[in-house]
Amino acid sequence: MGNAPRRPVPRSRYLDPALLLTYTLLAATATMAQAPAEVPGLVFDDRTTMSWGSVAGADAYAVYRGSVAELSADLPGRCHGYPLAAPGFDTPAAPGSGQAFFYLVTAESDTSGEGTPGNASGPLERSLLGSCKTVMRNHVLDRVGFGLDLWTRMRIEALGPAGYIDEQLVPSSVTEDPIYLLRAAQYEPPVDIFGLIGRQTIGAVYSRRQLEWQTAIFWANHFNTFWGKLVDIFQGVYPQCVSPGVPAQCDANFPAKAYEVASELQYREMNRYRDLTFGNGSFRDLIGANASGPAMILYLDTYTSVVGNPNENYPRELLELYALGVGAGYTQQDVEQLARVFTGWTLCKKETANLDDPLAPCIQQYWLEVPAGAWAPHFIVGNHDCTAKTLFAGTPEEFVVPDTCVDPTSGVNDVALALDGIVAHPAAARFISTKLLQRFVTETPDAALVDDMVAVWQDDTNPAGVGDLHALLSAAVTHPALLEPDRVGGKVKTPLEHFTSAMRAVGGYTLDGVSTVLTFMVNAQHIPHFNEVPTGYSELGGDWIGTNNYLERQNYGLALALIDDGFFGSNPVDLLNHNGVSTAPGNAAPIVDFFIDALFAGALSPAERQAAIDYLETDDNGIPAAYDDTRIRQTVAFLLGYPHFQEQ
Amino acid sequence: MQHPTACSCSRRHFLRGCGLTLTGFGVASLFPTPLIQHALAGTTPSNRRLLFVFLRGGNDGLNAVIPHGDPQYSTTSRPTLYIPPGSAIDLNGFASLHPALGDLSDAFDDGELAVLHRIGYNNNTRSHFDGQRIWENGDPTQPQLFEGWLYRYIQDCAVSAGVDLPVFTVQSTPPVLLRGQEKFVNVASPDNFNYIVGDPPRGKLAGAWRGVADGMSGLGSYAPVLSQTGVKLADTLDEYQSWDQANWNPLDPISGWSLFPVSPATNQAGFSANSYAFFTSLKVAALSLLESDGTNNGTRIAGTQLAGWDTHNGQGQINGTQAELLSWLAYGFRSLRVVLSGAATDPRGYASIWDDTLVVTLSEFGRTTDENGSSGTDHAAASCQFVMGGTVNGGVYNCDATTWPAGVMYGVNGRYLLERTDYRAVFWEILRDHMGAPGSSANAVFPEYGSLGLAAQELGLIQV
């Protein structure tokens, strides 16, 4: 059976060290050694347990499942259980009423690849919606990073999914890509919104510390601030130099100074959240950094909050969006009490040595270069409401921030005390755990998954104690649930993820992270650092799918595949040639299969694959005609516009 | 606080249908067919249309609809911005229109324009973000809710059931007015709503993409909605292409001018080139309504926006920033009236839908009664509003001696125009009496409409 004719579906890869320095994808080649034989004796022992005969040379087994209805429509089964060390599988999910599942099992060898799923009635091998190994490879790369490219593909091949994830959890152990360092340097630091956005795009496309970037983006979005509002405020702080009465603090290059300061504040906060996650920080540290973050103090109006007129904006969002979540049981009264806690906090420019001292004096002439300093949180004792505040009154989580009127300066500690009480609220652990799970594992985490995360949160033996950020991140991305094949395709890429993963998959390039690609981000309404809404950008696919977004993603694929202008684009023809795939006419199937492997892990139905081959082999009027380089590019664009590429 | 990203679906009953209850109708399926829906909702036909234009930034109502009958509108309150009666267009001996709104006169004189004033809501925070959101989400207690009242109307009354393109908006981002779980079509760039390759490759691409979306493989949980969206997009693009908006140039029957200046060749009206984007979006919004075939199978709700109203500096008086925007608005409204009533010189010869169509403005707040030190005005509270259409009871509302007593111009915080009519009362009346929504849907569309007693503020805008 192992010698039966096969449909040419790419099965495994080999490393070519000579290609390491060129940013191209590996070719699909046939393996040399003999793959394991077909799996015999597949039976159901009972309604929920399958077993089969073991196969010589098998290191693991893979189970594929599909619905019988799909089978009649020629849609193959897809990966359902993997990797299985022993020849057995519990499959608890029952089909819907009136439906039935079919199952296929293959044996896989670490050295010689995956064996056959056997033949359908007839000489042709049964097709699979991608092999488990490649499907799970792409799934992991899509979830903990921005999708497959040359380096990540080789790395996950070498380390396996779990090993790859473990390495990504320690960014300092990942040697950075020289191209990334080169391109990123232009935005260290970013001086405007283009820099802020450009560095994210460049990070997503080129950085090897993919999980680190995903994490930084996650927290920056969780604590969303809006560049536009910061600029508005700083345009008042550094106004135009117009006569009469040119003010001393005016900006001769207005509004460059406002852009620069706004960008610096968001940049600093984003880096701070990242550094806390990978540097022994707890959630309590994180929320403290946010509460005293200059960008946040401005964005949600904390700087206007004074005794007698407290501002509820940040306190409300602190409970609702940042720490506890809707439905945690807090009340409007809690918002009002918390608002009084934050009275007296504002912002000013301070000398470098004083940045962490809210009571330290401000630099009066902030527009001068000397003394060196930065915008930092500032506490004005006289503006603070010193009377006691009670949060979560009448609940087990009730706590009091004591009266400080006898020693008003100590009111500077009110925020810290309040944050202690908020983070200790049981809703915090569940809320943050749920958000992390939604980002990495599933949009609908069940209670058991959240419980697993909460247990990690509560473990005070973690290096950062309760709420250890790294332990939580690790718990999410190393949870077995992430590697369940049924999780594949359960999320949708954000536009940034879609655009950058497309570029990575076809070996494309961006010199500055904004040329051309920013147009699409704007059209798709995903502009990092530029979201007016405190909720930030959604992590849920339902909020992204729509006709406008779908069109922008398809148009982006067209741009990426057809443009090659030195600033943005790709060269799919070069890519194929570098990987030993001929682009001379008559080689349509290997060309298409190359990209189906990179973009979809091979997981397309025969009809979907044939549609791409037909596309390549016909002219604009649908008449068969030999393809040229342009038609190859158009076919790549066509594949990029498949709805599957939006799945994550 | 509700955030639609954390779906709190228990508070909404999207599939309830107009006023149906389980006990009253006895069916488990909550989605009536349009025929049954009409029978229960009364005799209002279902081909009523709504076109909204959001004036973003906060329109200075006091200089747009000028309360000359109030002595506090004066050169004392507005040293440089004051517009004397002789320069304005008198409406009812108390209120006048800014001279740049002259193009509204035809509609007003024919009784098809309602000019509203003192429209707003209590405790306006005067924030653009909050204000726009509240005007669009219909709930001042939830400034962070990103779900539209118009969206809730569509869901509650099954407006989109079985219709390919029920909604068509032209804005840079989908308006909150129409945001919710179901996604409607919003076109950010009407001249570019298309694949970025032209024919011939476009046709092959569009057809092939539609086929792939239609038969999408995979068990991923988003596969069905991705598939539907891909097909919907392909069909919408085709529909949109068939409208051929770039080549549609209806003309005024008397002057022969293009009704929608979108280029130098169509700008006999002589507006600045900055107006082209607005007139393009207005044109496309109008076209979407005309192209709907009027039997509940086409676009019924369209909308767009015009930005730039946040005139803190140099607002201008008879001429200037606000005046220019008002002139575009008025010309645009006049053009809408001409083209939607089938009166335009137009080889396409669309039939009139004017008796079924209503055009309405929104704006997040008005502006300070006293001008500031930069010949501008700052954020305030109530403002004016324009409602135009074949079903309108034309006239001036809330701007005469009885409805504009002394002191209202400083009635909020001693600085801002005090509202008299809540914006929700205006829109609910429109939805009920023009669009045909049943009275029982009021609370679903505008939470607490009943318990807040907003019905008492309704103005009688629509002929019933």
PDB file of N, CA, C and O in Angstrom, chain A residues 390-416:
ATOM      1  N   THR A 390     -14.356  54.250  50.431  1.00  0.00           N
ATOM      2  CA  THR A 390     -14.667  52.828  50.603  1.00  0.00           C
ATOM      3  C   THR A 390     -15.012  52.228  49.253  1.00  0.00           C
ATOM      4  O   THR A 390     -15.891  52.729  48.549  1.00  0.00           O
ATOM      5  N   LEU A 391     -14.312  51.159  48.908  1.00  0.00           N
ATOM      6  CA  LEU A 391     -14.641  50.468  47.654  1.00  0.00           C
ATOM      7  C   LEU A 391     -15.277  49.124  47.946  1.00  0.00           C
ATOM      8  O   LEU A 391     -14.962  48.473  48.936  1.00  0.00           O
ATOM      9  N   PHE A 392     -16.158  48.707  47.039  1.00  0.00           N
ATOM     10  CA  PHE A 392     -16.861  47.423  47.121  1.00  0.00           C
ATOM     11  C   PHE A 392     -17.575  47.293  48.462  1.00  0.00           C
ATOM     12  O   PHE A 392     -17.566  46.235  49.087  1.00  0.00           O
ATOM     13  N   ALA A 393     -18.187  48.394  48.882  1.00  0.00           N
ATOM     14  CA  ALA A 393     -18.847  48.402  50.177  1.00  0.00           C
ATOM     15  C   ALA A 393     -19.891  47.303  50.252  1.00  0.00           C
ATOM     16  O   ALA A 393     -20.640  47.069  49.295  1.00  0.00           O
ATOM     17  N   GLY A 394     -19.935  46.646  51.386  1.00  0.00           N
ATOM     18  CA  GLY A 394     -20.960  45.632  51.605  1.00  0.00           C
ATOM     19  C   GLY A 394     -20.682  44.314  50.914  1.00  0.00           C
ATOM     20  O   GLY A 394     -21.529  43.425  50.897  1.00  0.00           O
ATOM     21  N   THR A 395     -19.508  44.163  50.347  1.00  0.00           N
ATOM     22  CA  THR A 395     -19.150  42.880  49.734  1.00  0.00           C
ATOM     23  C   THR A 395     -17.932  42.320  50.465  1.00  0.00           C
ATOM     24  O   THR A 395     -17.255  43.043  51.197  1.00  0.00           O
ATOM     25  N   PRO A 396     -17.634  41.062  50.238  1.00  0.00           N
ATOM     26  CA  PRO A 396     -16.446  40.487  50.897  1.00  0.00           C
ATOM     27  C   PRO A 396     -15.149  41.195  50.497  1.00  0.00           C
ATOM     28  O   PRO A 396     -14.150  41.114  51.208  1.00  0.00           O
ATOM     29  N   GLU A 397     -15.175  41.890  49.343  1.00  0.00           N
ATOM     30  CA  GLU A 397     -13.949  42.549  48.883  1.00  0.00           C
ATOM     31  C   GLU A 397     -13.824  43.982  49.376  1.00  0.00           C
ATOM     32  O   GLU A 397     -12.886  44.683  49.010  1.00  0.00           O
ATOM     33  N   GLU A 398     -14.774  44.394  50.246  1.00  0.00           N
ATOM     34  CA  GLU A 398     -14.764  45.783  50.697  1.00  0.00           C
ATOM     35  C   GLU A 398     -13.428  46.167  51.305  1.00  0.00           C
ATOM     36  O   GLU A 398     -12.809  45.401  52.062  1.00  0.00           O
ATOM     37  N   PHE A 399     -12.949  47.334  50.951  1.00  0.00           N
ATOM     38  CA  PHE A 399     -11.764  47.852  51.630  1.00  0.00           C
ATOM     39  C   PHE A 399     -11.853  49.360  51.692  1.00  0.00           C
ATOM     40  O   PHE A 399     -12.566  49.996  50.907  1.00  0.00           O
ATOM     41  N   VAL A 400     -11.107  49.931  52.600  1.00  0.00           N
ATOM     42  CA  VAL A 400     -11.139  51.372  52.844  1.00  0.00           C
ATOM     43  C   VAL A 400      -9.768  51.965  52.570  1.00  0.00           C
ATOM     44  O   VAL A 400      -8.750  51.441  53.008  1.00  0.00           O
ATOM     45  N   VAL A 401      -9.784  53.055  51.808  1.00  0.00           N
ATOM     46  CA  VAL A 401      -8.580  53.874  51.684  1.00  0.00           C
ATOM     47  C   VAL A 401      -8.707  54.944  52.758  1.00  0.00           C
ATOM     48  O   VAL A 401      -9.608  55.790  52.702  1.00  0.00           O
ATOM     49  N   PRO A 402      -7.840  54.920  53.752  1.00  0.00           N
ATOM     50  CA  PRO A 402      -8.111  55.733  54.941  1.00  0.00           C
ATOM     51  C   PRO A 402      -7.983  57.224  54.703  1.00  0.00           C
ATOM     52  O   PRO A 402      -7.352  57.691  53.753  1.00  0.00           O
ATOM     53  N   ASP A 403      -8.598  57.945  55.586  1.00  0.00           N
ATOM     54  CA  ASP A 403      -8.515  59.390  55.626  1.00  0.00           C
ATOM     55  C   ASP A 403      -7.055  59.820  55.781  1.00  0.00           C
ATOM     56  O   ASP A 403      -6.316  59.270  56.599  1.00  0.00           O
ATOM     57  N   THR A 404      -6.655  60.802  54.996  1.00  0.00           N
ATOM     58  CA  THR A 404      -5.281  61.295  55.120  1.00  0.00           C
ATOM     59  C   THR A 404      -5.259  62.788  55.434  1.00  0.00           C
ATOM     60  O   THR A 404      -4.241  63.458  55.236  1.00  0.00           O
ATOM     61  N   CYS A 405      -6.375  63.318  55.907  1.00  0.00           N
ATOM     62  CA  CYS A 405      -6.447  64.771  56.069  1.00  0.00           C
ATOM     63  C   CYS A 405      -5.477  65.284  57.131  1.00  0.00           C
ATOM     64  O   CYS A 405      -5.055  66.435  57.081  1.00  0.00           O
ATOM     65  N   VAL A 406      -5.106  64.428  58.095  1.00  0.00           N
ATOM     66  CA  VAL A 406      -4.167  64.876  59.112  1.00  0.00           C
ATOM     67  C   VAL A 406      -2.771  65.031  58.514  1.00  0.00           C
ATOM     68  O   VAL A 406      -1.980  65.885  58.903  1.00  0.00           O
ATOM     69  N   ASP A 407      -2.485  64.183  57.516  1.00  0.00           N
ATOM     70  CA  ASP A 407      -1.179  64.250  56.864  1.00  0.00           C
ATOM     71  C   ASP A 407      -1.419  64.188  55.364  1.00  0.00           C
ATOM     72  O   ASP A 407      -1.237  63.149  54.732  1.00  0.00           O
ATOM     73  N   PRO A 408      -1.842  65.301  54.793  1.00  0.00           N
ATOM     74  CA  PRO A 408      -2.347  65.276  53.417  1.00  0.00           C
ATOM     75  C   PRO A 408      -1.351  64.727  52.392  1.00  0.00           C
ATOM     76  O   PRO A 408      -1.754  64.144  51.399  1.00  0.00           O
ATOM     77  N   THR A 409      -0.073  64.922  52.640  1.00  0.00           N
ATOM     78  CA  THR A 409       0.899  64.446  51.654  1.00  0.00           C
ATOM     79  C   THR A 409       0.809  62.940  51.464  1.00  0.00           C
ATOM     80  O   THR A 409       1.067  62.422  50.375  1.00  0.00           O
ATOM     81  N   SER A 410       0.411  62.236  52.515  1.00  0.00           N
ATOM     82  CA  SER A 410       0.346  60.779  52.380  1.00  0.00           C
ATOM     83  C   SER A 410      -0.796  60.346  51.467  1.00  0.00           C
ATOM     84  O   SER A 410      -0.898  59.164  51.131  1.00  0.00           O
ATOM     85  N   GLY A 411      -1.619  61.291  51.065  1.00  0.00           N
ATOM     86  CA  GLY A 411      -2.651  60.959  50.088  1.00  0.00           C
ATOM     87  C   GLY A 411      -2.072  60.466  48.773  1.00  0.00           C
ATOM     88  O   GLY A 411      -2.782  59.869  47.963  1.00  0.00           O
ATOM     89  N   VAL A 412      -0.793  60.701  48.567  1.00  0.00           N
ATOM     90  CA  VAL A 412      -0.158  60.222  47.342  1.00  0.00           C
ATOM     91  C   VAL A 412      -0.199  58.700  47.268  1.00  0.00           C
ATOM     92  O   VAL A 412      -0.076  58.122  46.180  1.00  0.00           O
ATOM     93  N   ASN A 413      -0.384  58.053  48.411  1.00  0.00           N
ATOM     94  CA  ASN A 413      -0.418  56.588  48.436  1.00  0.00           C
ATOM     95  C   ASN A 413      -1.807  56.010  48.171  1.00  0.00           C
ATOM     96  O   ASN A 413      -1.956  54.789  48.080  1.00  0.00           O
ATOM     97  N   ASP A 414      -2.814  56.878  48.094  1.00  0.00           N
ATOM     98  CA  ASP A 414      -4.180  56.379  47.926  1.00  0.00           C
ATOM     99  C   ASP A 414      -4.319  55.480  46.703  1.00  0.00           C
ATOM    100  O   ASP A 414      -4.963  54.426  46.762  1.00  0.00           O
ATOM    101  N   VAL A 415      -3.715  55.901  45.603  1.00  0.00           N
ATOM    102  CA  VAL A 415      -3.851  55.112  44.378  1.00  0.00           C
ATOM    103  C   VAL A 415      -3.273  53.719  44.585  1.00  0.00           C
ATOM    104  O   VAL A 415      -3.885  52.721  44.211  1.00  0.00           O
ATOM    105  N   ALA A 416      -2.108  53.658  45.198  1.00  0.00           N
ATOM    106  CA  ALA A 416      -1.482  52.352  45.415  1.00  0.00           C
ATOM    107  C   ALA A 416      -2.365  51.463  46.272  1.00  0.00           C
ATOM    108  O   ALA A 416      -2.549  50.276  45.984  1.00  0.00           O
TER     109      ALA A 416
END
